[in-house]
GROMACS .gro file of C-alpha atoms in nm:
model
  201
    1MET     CA    1 -11.508   2.383 -17.998
    2ARG     CA    2 -11.796   2.240 -18.195
    3THR     CA    3 -11.539   2.099 -18.437
    4THR     CA    4 -11.172   2.003 -18.424
    5SER     CA    5 -11.069   1.984 -18.791
    6PRO     CA    6 -11.146   2.136 -19.133
    7HIS     CA    7 -11.329   1.816 -19.230
    8GLU     CA    8 -11.554   1.846 -18.926
    9ASP     CA    9 -11.613   2.212 -19.018
   10LYS     CA   10 -11.747   2.097 -19.356
   11LEU     CA   11 -11.963   1.827 -19.197
   12LEU     CA   12 -12.113   2.079 -18.956
   13ALA     CA   13 -12.186   2.323 -19.238
   14LEU     CA   14 -12.357   2.042 -19.430
   15ILE     CA   15 -12.586   1.912 -19.156
   16GLU     CA   16 -12.663   2.223 -18.950
   17PRO     CA   17 -12.928   2.378 -19.180
   18ALA     CA   18 -13.109   2.044 -19.208
   19ALA     CA   19 -13.092   1.987 -18.832
   20ARG     CA   20 -13.230   2.335 -18.772
   21ASP     CA   21 -13.519   2.265 -19.008
   22LEU     CA   22 -13.596   1.954 -18.803
   23GLY     CA   23 -13.601   2.162 -18.483
   24TYR     CA   24 -13.258   2.082 -18.338
   25GLU     CA   25 -12.939   2.270 -18.253
   26ILE     CA   26 -12.601   2.109 -18.315
   27VAL     CA   27 -12.386   2.115 -18.003
   28ARG     CA   28 -12.082   1.934 -18.142
   29VAL     CA   29 -11.968   1.703 -18.421
   30ARG     CA   30 -11.679   1.456 -18.414
   31LEU     CA   31 -11.540   1.223 -18.679
   32MET     CA   32 -11.348   0.953 -18.493
   33GLY     CA   33 -11.157   0.638 -18.577
   34SER     CA   34 -10.933   0.533 -18.863
   35ARG     CA   35 -11.033   0.208 -19.035
   36ARG     CA   36 -11.401   0.228 -18.944
   37LYS     CA   37 -11.502   0.580 -18.858
   38THR     CA   38 -11.777   0.703 -18.628
   39PHE     CA   39 -11.953   1.027 -18.709
   40GLN     CA   40 -12.093   1.155 -18.381
   41ILE     CA   41 -12.349   1.434 -18.377
   42MET     CA   42 -12.435   1.586 -18.040
   43ALA     CA   43 -12.755   1.789 -18.051
   44GLU     CA   44 -13.045   1.926 -17.849
   45ARG     CA   45 -13.377   2.099 -17.892
   46PRO     CA   46 -13.386   2.478 -17.838
   47ASP     CA   47 -13.528   2.416 -17.489
   48GLY     CA   48 -13.223   2.203 -17.402
   49ARG     CA   49 -13.405   1.869 -17.404
   50MET     CA   50 -13.304   1.569 -17.616
   51SER     CA   51 -13.477   1.234 -17.572
   52SER     CA   52 -13.388   0.905 -17.736
   53GLY     CA   53 -13.683   0.968 -17.968
   54ASP     CA   54 -13.532   1.302 -18.067
   55CYS     CA   55 -13.199   1.131 -18.137
   56GLU     CA   56 -13.373   0.881 -18.363
   57LYS     CA   57 -13.570   1.153 -18.542
   58LEU     CA   58 -13.258   1.358 -18.612
   59SER     CA   59 -13.060   1.052 -18.720
   60ARG     CA   60 -13.326   0.944 -18.967
   61GLY     CA   61 -13.375   1.301 -19.085
   62LEU     CA   62 -13.006   1.351 -19.165
   63SER     CA   63 -12.936   1.009 -19.316
   64PRO     CA   64 -13.078   1.088 -19.666
   65LEU     CA   65 -12.868   1.406 -19.682
   66LEU     CA   66 -12.552   1.221 -19.581
   67GLU     CA   67 -12.620   0.943 -19.828
   68ALA     CA   68 -12.676   1.192 -20.110
   69GLU     CA   69 -12.377   1.417 -20.036
   70ASP     CA   70 -12.141   1.133 -19.934
   71PRO     CA   71 -11.910   1.363 -19.731
   72ILE     CA   72 -11.701   1.085 -19.573
   73ASP     CA   73 -11.478   0.878 -19.801
   74SER     CA   74 -11.506   0.548 -19.612
   75GLU     CA   75 -11.758   0.341 -19.420
   76TYR     CA   76 -11.875   0.495 -19.095
   77ALA     CA   77 -12.130   0.458 -18.818
   78LEU     CA   78 -12.361   0.751 -18.751
   79GLU     CA   79 -12.433   0.825 -18.386
   80VAL     CA   80 -12.666   1.094 -18.258
   81SER     CA   81 -12.651   1.179 -17.888
   82SER     CA   82 -12.771   1.426 -17.630
   83PRO     CA   83 -12.512   1.648 -17.459
   84GLY     CA   84 -12.551   1.452 -17.135
   85ILE     CA   85 -12.561   1.588 -16.782
   86ASP     CA   86 -12.198   1.702 -16.747
   87ARG     CA   87 -12.237   1.851 -17.092
   88PRO     CA   88 -11.968   2.014 -17.303
   89LEU     CA   89 -12.002   2.389 -17.343
   90THR     CA   90 -11.925   2.456 -17.708
   91ARG     CA   91 -12.121   2.769 -17.799
   92PHE     CA   92 -12.101   3.121 -17.662
   93VAL     CA   93 -12.467   3.103 -17.556
   94ASP     CA   94 -12.397   2.793 -17.342
   95PHE     CA   95 -12.201   3.004 -17.094
   96ASP     CA   96 -12.504   3.229 -17.040
   97ARG     CA   97 -12.750   2.940 -17.018
   98TRP     CA   98 -12.552   2.780 -16.735
   99ILE     CA   99 -12.469   3.086 -16.521
  100GLY     CA  100 -12.407   2.986 -16.161
  101TRP     CA  101 -12.291   2.632 -16.237
  102GLU     CA  102 -11.940   2.498 -16.195
  103ALA     CA  103 -11.738   2.431 -16.509
  104LYS     CA  104 -11.391   2.320 -16.612
  105LEU     CA  105 -11.210   2.498 -16.895
  106GLU     CA  106 -10.900   2.405 -17.091
  107LEU     CA  107 -10.737   2.674 -17.303
  108ASP     CA  108 -10.531   2.649 -17.619
  109ARG     CA  109 -10.268   2.875 -17.461
  110GLY     CA  110 -10.139   2.945 -17.113
  111ILE     CA  111 -10.232   3.230 -16.881
  112GLU     CA  112  -9.952   3.281 -16.629
  113GLY     CA  113  -9.843   2.926 -16.699
  114ARG     CA  114 -10.190   2.771 -16.662
  115LYS     CA  115 -10.415   2.619 -16.926
  116ARG     CA  116 -10.676   2.455 -16.701
  117PHE     CA  117 -10.924   2.646 -16.489
  118SER     CA  118 -11.237   2.565 -16.290
  119GLY     CA  119 -11.495   2.782 -16.123
  120GLU     CA  120 -11.850   2.914 -16.129
  121LEU     CA  121 -11.978   3.050 -16.459
  122ALA     CA  122 -12.075   3.417 -16.443
  123GLY     CA  123 -12.204   3.478 -16.795
  124THR     CA  124 -12.039   3.659 -17.084
  125GLU     CA  125 -11.906   4.006 -17.160
  126ASP     CA  126 -11.821   4.118 -17.512
  127ASN     CA  127 -11.633   3.816 -17.653
  128ASN     CA  128 -11.522   3.690 -17.313
  129ILE     CA  129 -11.638   3.415 -17.080
  130CYS     CA  130 -11.684   3.534 -16.721
  131ILE     CA  131 -11.591   3.284 -16.452
  132ASN     CA  132 -11.538   3.306 -16.077
  133LEU     CA  133 -11.222   3.101 -16.034
  134GLU     CA  134 -11.146   2.905 -15.721
  135GLY     CA  135 -10.930   3.107 -15.485
  136GLU     CA  136 -10.971   3.435 -15.677
  137GLU     CA  137 -11.171   3.736 -15.557
  138ASP     CA  138 -11.227   3.902 -15.895
  139THR     CA  139 -11.425   3.751 -16.181
  140ALA     CA  140 -11.192   3.642 -16.461
  141LEU     CA  141 -11.257   3.725 -16.826
  142ILE     CA  142 -11.132   3.463 -17.071
  143PRO     CA  143 -11.161   3.515 -17.448
  144PHE     CA  144 -11.402   3.262 -17.592
  145GLU     CA  145 -11.169   3.185 -17.884
  146TRP     CA  146 -10.897   3.076 -17.639
  147ILE     CA  147 -11.111   2.792 -17.502
  148ALA     CA  148 -11.015   2.450 -17.639
  149SER     CA  149 -11.272   2.260 -17.433
  150ALA     CA  150 -11.520   2.328 -17.155
  151ARG     CA  151 -11.777   2.123 -16.970
  152LEU     CA  152 -11.998   2.135 -16.663
  153VAL     CA  153 -11.879   1.965 -16.345
  154LEU     CA  154 -12.102   1.676 -16.242
  155THR     CA  155 -12.270   1.732 -15.903
  156ASP     CA  156 -12.590   1.614 -15.736
  157ASP     CA  157 -12.739   1.960 -15.786
  158LEU     CA  158 -12.656   1.949 -16.156
  159ILE     CA  159 -12.829   1.612 -16.188
  160ARG     CA  160 -13.140   1.759 -16.024
  161GLU     CA  161 -13.134   2.068 -16.246
  162SER     CA  162 -13.080   1.865 -16.563
  163LEU     CA  163 -13.381   1.648 -16.484
  164ARG     CA  164 -13.594   1.955 -16.413
  165ARG     CA  165 -13.492   2.112 -16.743
  166ARG     CA  166 -13.582   1.788 -16.919
  167GLY     CA  167 -13.932   1.802 -16.774
  168ALA     CA  168 -13.908   1.532 -16.507
  169ASP     CA  169 -14.230   1.495 -16.308
  170GLU     CA  170 -14.258   1.504 -15.929
  171ASP     CA  171 -14.240   1.124 -15.895
  172GLU     CA  172 -13.915   1.110 -16.093
  173LEU     CA  173 -13.763   1.392 -15.888
  174GLU     CA  174 -13.871   1.220 -15.565
  175GLN     CA  175 -13.708   0.895 -15.679
  176LEU     CA  176 -13.393   1.087 -15.765
  177GLU     CA  177 -13.379   1.248 -15.421
  178LYS     CA  178 -13.411   0.907 -15.257
  179ALA     CA  179 -13.137   0.766 -15.478
  180LEU     CA  180 -12.910   1.061 -15.401
  181ASP     CA  181 -12.971   1.017 -15.029
  182ASP     CA  182 -12.882   0.648 -15.063
  183ASP     CA  183 -12.582   0.726 -15.286
  184GLN     CA  184 -12.717   0.486 -15.548
  185VAL     CA  185 -12.751   0.705 -15.856
  186GLU     CA  186 -12.641   0.546 -16.183
  187PHE     CA  187 -12.675   0.737 -16.506
  188VAL     CA  188 -12.537   0.768 -16.856
  189THR     CA  189 -12.404   1.113 -16.947
  190ASP     CA  190 -12.431   1.063 -17.324
  191ASP     CA  191 -12.754   0.898 -17.439
  192VAL     CA  192 -12.615   0.756 -17.764
  193LEU     CA  193 -12.854   0.611 -18.017
  194PRO     CA  194 -12.680   0.450 -18.318
  195ASP     CA  195 -12.833   0.500 -18.659
  196ALA     CA  196 -13.041   0.208 -18.783
  197ASP     CA  197 -12.804   0.155 -19.076
  198PRO     CA  198 -12.445   0.225 -18.964
  199ASP     CA  199 -12.288   0.116 -19.293
  200LEU     CA  200 -12.320   0.449 -19.469
  201THR     CA  201 -12.063   0.512 -19.737
   0.00000   0.00000   0.00000
């Protein structure tokens, strides 16, 4: 789920050691577009935080490597982003980190005619994702390798929890509660920071 093609596999293998040395974990990479491509890197710190300053640091840290290795055969824009609030779940560990939160899964094959499922995450067991599906009494076990995509479901509680995990202070949390009460919350789920020089070749 962190990649969707052999080319993205190679890009991930190239940048991941350097990102780790800089103190970041790669959540997902995507190479999008045809004429002018966009290379999107979604990342976070080990504690789950990722500020705009972190995005800039990682972008500038990876740019020399990308310029030297030249892994993309046309012009492209480099974008580094945080996973956002309703984040994608791309790694096995993500399903343990977000136990108790609602998620939506899409599989690469059907189970009794279904490919899409939603429910409360219940951790992992062996190589399976545990999830309490809506309308089912027993916890379902879904092989991790069957999952094509997965992400958290956006709720007010998830917004609160995400801000807490990002180290929001009491004033920020109080402002959030007021905004939630007034139904006036506006937010961006992917804090994208373009690289300073998008014309990398």
